Coordinates of C-alpha atoms in Angstrom, one line a residue:
X164 CA 20.5 4.8 12.0
X165 CA 22.8 7.7 11.3
X166 CA 25.8 5.4 11.6
X167 CA 24.4 3.2 8.9
X168 CA 23.8 6.1 6.5
X169 CA 27.3 7.5 7.2
X170 CA 28.9 4.2 6.4
X171 CA 27.0 3.9 3.2
X172 CA 28.0 7.4 2.1
X173 CA 31.6 6.6 3.0
X174 CA 31.7 3.5 0.8
X175 CA 30.3 5.5 -2.1
X176 CA 32.9 8.2 -1.8
X177 CA 35.7 5.6 -1.7
X178 CA 34.3 3.6 -4.7
X179 CA 36.1 5.4 -7.5
X180 CA 37.1 2.5 -9.7
X181 CA 33.8 1.1 -10.7
X182 CA 32.7 0.3 -14.3
X183 CA 29.7 2.2 -15.7
X184 CA 27.4 -0.8 -15.3
X185 CA 25.0 -2.3 -12.8
X186 CA 24.4 -5.9 -11.7
X187 CA 20.7 -5.6 -10.7
X188 CA 19.2 -8.3 -12.9
X189 CA 18.5 -11.5 -10.9
X190 CA 20.7 -13.5 -13.3
X191 CA 23.7 -11.1 -13.0
X192 CA 26.6 -12.4 -10.9
X193 CA 29.4 -10.2 -9.5
X194 CA 32.8 -10.9 -10.9
X195 CA 35.6 -11.7 -8.4
X196 CA 36.4 -8.8 -6.1
X197 CA 33.4 -6.7 -7.3
X198 CA 31.3 -5.3 -4.5
X199 CA 27.8 -3.9 -4.7
X200 CA 25.7 -2.1 -2.0
X201 CA 22.1 -1.0 -1.9
X202 CA 20.0 1.1 0.5
X203 CA 16.2 0.9 -0.2
X204 CA 13.5 3.1 1.3
X205 CA 9.9 2.1 0.8
X206 CA 6.4 3.1 1.8
X207 CA 3.4 0.7 1.5
X208 CA -0.3 1.1 2.0
X209 CA -2.9 -1.7 1.9
X210 CA -6.7 -1.7 2.5
X211 CA -8.8 -4.8 2.6
X212 CA -12.0 -6.3 3.9
X213 CA -12.2 -7.9 7.3
X214 CA -15.0 -9.8 8.9
X215 CA -15.4 -11.3 12.4
X216 CA -18.2 -13.5 13.9
X217 CA -18.3 -11.1 16.8
X218 CA -17.9 -7.7 15.3
X219 CA -19.2 -8.2 11.8
X220 CA -17.6 -6.7 8.7
X221 CA -15.2 -3.8 8.3
X222 CA -11.9 -2.8 6.8
X223 CA -8.3 -3.2 7.7
X224 CA -5.8 -0.5 6.8
X225 CA -2.1 -1.0 7.1
X226 CA 0.7 1.6 6.5
X227 CA 4.4 0.6 6.5
X228 CA 7.5 2.7 6.1
X229 CA 10.8 0.7 5.9
X230 CA 14.3 0.4 4.6
X231 CA 16.7 -2.4 3.7
X232 CA 20.4 -2.5 3.4
X233 CA 22.5 -5.1 1.5
X234 CA 26.1 -5.7 0.6
X235 CA 27.2 -8.2 -2.0
X236 CA 30.7 -9.5 -3.1
X237 CA 31.8 -11.6 -6.0
X238 CA 33.9 -14.6 -5.0
X239 CA 34.9 -15.7 -8.5
X240 CA 34.0 -18.7 -10.6
X241 CA 30.4 -17.5 -11.0
X242 CA 29.7 -17.3 -7.2
X243 CA 28.3 -14.3 -5.3
X244 CA 27.4 -13.8 -1.6
X245 CA 25.1 -11.1 -0.3
X246 CA 24.1 -10.1 3.3
X247 CA 21.1 -7.9 4.1
X248 CA 19.1 -6.5 7.0
X249 CA 15.8 -4.5 7.0
X250 CA 14.8 -1.6 9.3
X251 CA 11.2 -0.7 9.8
X252 CA 10.5 2.9 10.7
X253 CA 6.8 2.3 11.4
X254 CA 4.1 -0.2 10.7
X255 CA 0.6 0.6 11.9
X256 CA -2.6 -1.5 11.3
X257 CA -6.1 -0.2 12.0
X258 CA -9.3 -2.2 11.9
X259 CA -12.6 -0.3 11.5
X260 CA -15.9 -2.2 12.1
X261 CA -19.3 -0.7 11.3
X262 CA -20.7 1.0 14.4
X263 CA -17.5 0.7 16.4
X264 CA -14.5 2.9 16.9
X265 CA -11.2 2.0 15.2
X266 CA -9.0 -0.6 16.8
X267 CA -5.2 -0.1 16.4
X268 CA -2.7 -2.9 16.5
X269 CA 0.6 -2.3 18.3
X270 CA 3.1 -0.3 16.2
X271 CA 5.9 -2.3 14.8
X272 CA 9.4 -0.8 14.3
X273 CA 13.1 -1.6 14.6
X274 CA 15.5 -3.9 12.9
X275 CA 14.3 -7.0 11.2
X276 CA 16.1 -10.3 10.7
X277 CA 19.6 -10.7 9.3
X278 CA 19.8 -12.7 6.0
X279 CA 22.5 -14.1 3.7
X280 CA 22.2 -15.4 0.2
X281 CA 24.5 -17.3 -2.2
X282 CA 24.0 -17.2 -6.0
X283 CA 25.8 -19.3 -8.5
X284 CA 25.8 -19.0 -12.3
X285 CA 25.3 -22.4 -14.0
X286 CA 25.2 -21.2 -17.6
X287 CA 25.8 -18.1 -19.7
X288 CA 26.8 -14.7 -18.4
X289 CA 27.0 -11.1 -19.7
X290 CA 26.2 -10.7 -23.4
X291 CA 25.4 -14.5 -23.6
X292 CA 22.1 -15.4 -25.2
X293 CA 20.9 -17.4 -22.2
X294 CA 21.8 -17.3 -18.5
X295 CA 20.8 -19.7 -15.7
X296 CA 21.6 -19.1 -12.1
X297 CA 20.6 -20.9 -8.9
X298 CA 20.9 -19.9 -5.2
X299 CA 20.0 -20.3 -1.6
X300 CA 18.9 -17.7 0.9
X301 CA 18.9 -18.1 4.7
X302 CA 17.0 -15.6 6.9
X303 CA 17.8 -16.1 10.6
X304 CA 15.5 -15.3 13.6
X305 CA 17.8 -12.6 14.9
X306 CA 15.5 -9.6 15.7
X307 CA 14.4 -8.9 19.2
X308 CA 10.7 -9.7 19.9
X309 CA 9.9 -6.0 20.3
X310 CA 11.5 -5.2 16.9
X311 CA 10.4 -6.1 13.3
X312 CA 11.4 -9.7 13.0
X313 CA 9.2 -12.4 11.7
X314 CA 9.8 -14.9 14.4
X315 CA 10.9 -17.6 11.9
X316 CA 14.0 -19.0 10.3
X317 CA 13.6 -19.1 6.5
X318 CA 15.3 -21.3 3.9
X319 CA 14.8 -20.0 0.3
X320 CA 16.2 -22.0 -2.6
X321 CA 15.7 -20.3 -6.1
X322 CA 16.4 -20.7 -9.8
X323 CA 16.3 -17.9 -12.3
X324 CA 16.8 -17.7 -16.1
X325 CA 17.1 -14.8 -18.5
X326 CA 17.3 -14.5 -22.3
X327 CA 19.1 -11.8 -24.2
X328 CA 16.9 -11.0 -27.2
X329 CA 19.1 -8.2 -28.5
X330 CA 18.3 -4.5 -28.7
X331 CA 18.7 -4.4 -24.9
X332 CA 15.6 -6.5 -24.2
X333 CA 16.1 -9.2 -21.5
X334 CA 13.1 -11.1 -20.3
X335 CA 13.6 -13.2 -17.2
X336 CA 11.8 -15.7 -14.9
X337 CA 12.4 -16.7 -11.3
X338 CA 11.0 -19.5 -9.0
X339 CA 11.7 -19.2 -5.3
X340 CA 10.4 -21.4 -2.4
X341 CA 10.5 -19.8 1.0
X342 CA 10.2 -22.5 3.7
X343 CA 9.6 -21.3 7.3
X344 CA 9.7 -23.1 10.7
X345 CA 7.4 -22.6 13.7
X346 CA 4.3 -23.7 11.8
X347 CA 4.3 -20.5 9.6
X348 CA 3.1 -20.4 6.0
X349 CA 5.5 -21.5 3.3
X350 CA 5.6 -19.4 0.1
X351 CA 6.1 -20.4 -3.5
X352 CA 6.9 -17.3 -5.7
X353 CA 6.9 -17.1 -9.5
X354 CA 8.2 -13.9 -11.0
X355 CA 8.2 -12.9 -14.7
X356 CA 9.9 -9.7 -15.8
X357 CA 11.4 -7.7 -18.6
X358 CA 14.5 -5.4 -18.5
X359 CA 14.9 -2.8 -21.2
X360 CA 17.9 -0.5 -21.4
X361 CA 16.7 2.8 -23.0
X362 CA 20.1 4.4 -23.1
X363 CA 23.4 4.4 -21.1
X364 CA 21.7 6.4 -18.3
X365 CA 18.2 4.8 -17.9
X366 CA 17.0 1.2 -17.7
X367 CA 13.4 0.1 -17.1
X368 CA 12.4 -3.1 -15.3
X369 CA 8.8 -4.3 -15.2
X370 CA 7.8 -7.5 -13.4
X371 CA 4.9 -9.5 -11.9
X372 CA 5.3 -11.5 -8.7
X373 CA 2.8 -14.3 -7.8
X374 CA 3.1 -15.6 -4.2
X375 CA 1.3 -18.8 -3.3
X376 CA 1.1 -19.1 0.5
X377 CA 0.4 -22.6 1.9
X378 CA -2.0 -23.3 4.7
X379 CA -0.5 -23.4 8.2
X380 CA -1.6 -24.2 11.7
X381 CA -3.3 -20.8 12.3
X382 CA -4.3 -19.6 8.8
X383 CA -5.7 -20.9 5.5
X384 CA -3.9 -20.9 2.2
X385 CA -4.0 -17.6 0.2
X386 CA -2.3 -15.8 -2.7
X387 CA -1.0 -12.3 -3.3
X388 CA 0.3 -10.6 -6.4
X389 CA 2.3 -7.5 -7.2
X390 CA 2.8 -5.6 -10.4
X391 CA 5.9 -3.4 -10.3
X392 CA 7.7 -1.0 -12.5
X393 CA 11.2 0.2 -11.6
X394 CA 14.0 2.2 -13.3
X395 CA 17.7 2.3 -12.9
X396 CA 19.0 5.9 -13.3
X397 CA 22.8 6.4 -13.5
X398 CA 23.7 9.6 -11.6
X399 CA 27.4 9.0 -11.4
X400 CA 30.0 6.6 -12.9
X401 CA 29.2 4.0 -10.2
X402 CA 26.1 5.3 -8.6
X403 CA 22.4 4.7 -9.4
X404 CA 19.0 5.8 -8.2
X405 CA 16.2 3.2 -8.4
X406 CA 12.6 4.6 -8.1
X407 CA 9.9 2.0 -8.2
X408 CA 6.1 1.8 -7.9
X409 CA 3.9 -1.3 -7.4
X410 CA 0.3 -2.3 -7.2
X411 CA -0.5 -5.2 -4.9
X412 CA -3.6 -7.5 -4.4
X413 CA -4.2 -10.3 -2.1
X414 CA -6.9 -13.0 -1.9
X415 CA -8.9 -14.1 1.2
X416 CA -7.3 -15.7 4.2
X417 CA -9.0 -17.0 7.5
X418 CA -7.5 -17.3 10.9
X419 CA -8.6 -20.7 12.1
X420 CA -8.8 -20.0 15.8
X421 CA -11.3 -17.1 15.8
X422 CA -12.6 -17.3 12.2
X423 CA -11.3 -13.8 11.5
X424 CA -11.4 -13.4 7.7
X425 CA -9.1 -11.0 5.9
X426 CA -9.4 -9.9 2.3
X427 CA -9.6 -9.4 -0.5
X428 CA -7.2 -6.5 -0.2
X429 CA -5.2 -4.3 -2.4
X430 CA -2.7 -1.5 -2.1
X431 CA 0.5 0.2 -3.4
X432 CA 4.2 0.5 -2.7
X433 CA 6.5 3.3 -3.6
X434 CA 10.2 3.1 -3.2
X435 CA 13.6 4.7 -3.9
X436 CA 16.9 2.9 -3.7
X437 CA 20.5 4.0 -3.8
X438 CA 22.8 1.5 -5.5
X439 CA 26.6 1.4 -6.1
X440 CA 29.0 -1.0 -7.8
X441 CA 32.7 -1.1 -7.2

């Protein structure tokens, strides 16, 4: 872990020729030879109802502390490639049923699955009134079983559009499909957001994500939603801090084998990212 942080700091110290801008909007595409990197640290807490034909009703509480690291490069002609990997410091789930002691699930930690994503600009660009991009993400089943992988290979095509309304208002919309193997749930995500530059130092970004999870062999269909507010704070010519906070809510889901019912549930996430553009 220390080696990863040292490498990130080293890249930041060497990146002295960056422009005073960021490329964080989903429809932004890096120019040829531009490089961006991001390290995100996040804590999440959820609490929801749980019911079992054997143990009755109770609550399920989950706490998760994780990070994620990504590096992107512009290849020119409107094309960008990004590679990323997450690291989970700790994920602990606890079920509490009336009249029974708490039951703890095994702790999850370690590196997650390696992923790559390509993004291509179809229309528009910086300062253009309308921008349209499309892309494809691939998440590979690379993590060891005792680590924090999902056990699936995911294919994630997406399309995103943004409109420059002037006065530094940029609304945007994203549709992404995440298709998983091994009989896991597929997810269709619709995101709506608004980016507003307050000044040359601070930009705000507010968005809503709606995730529609299909039924799978082991679980019924369900939905979850998040409402997030983030800001981009320029602390140096090429370096930004990104604090964020989100409220999350999920609908009911039932495991078919044992009729264990989860939800509804809600929670929050708080995060801080370090971002640079070279």
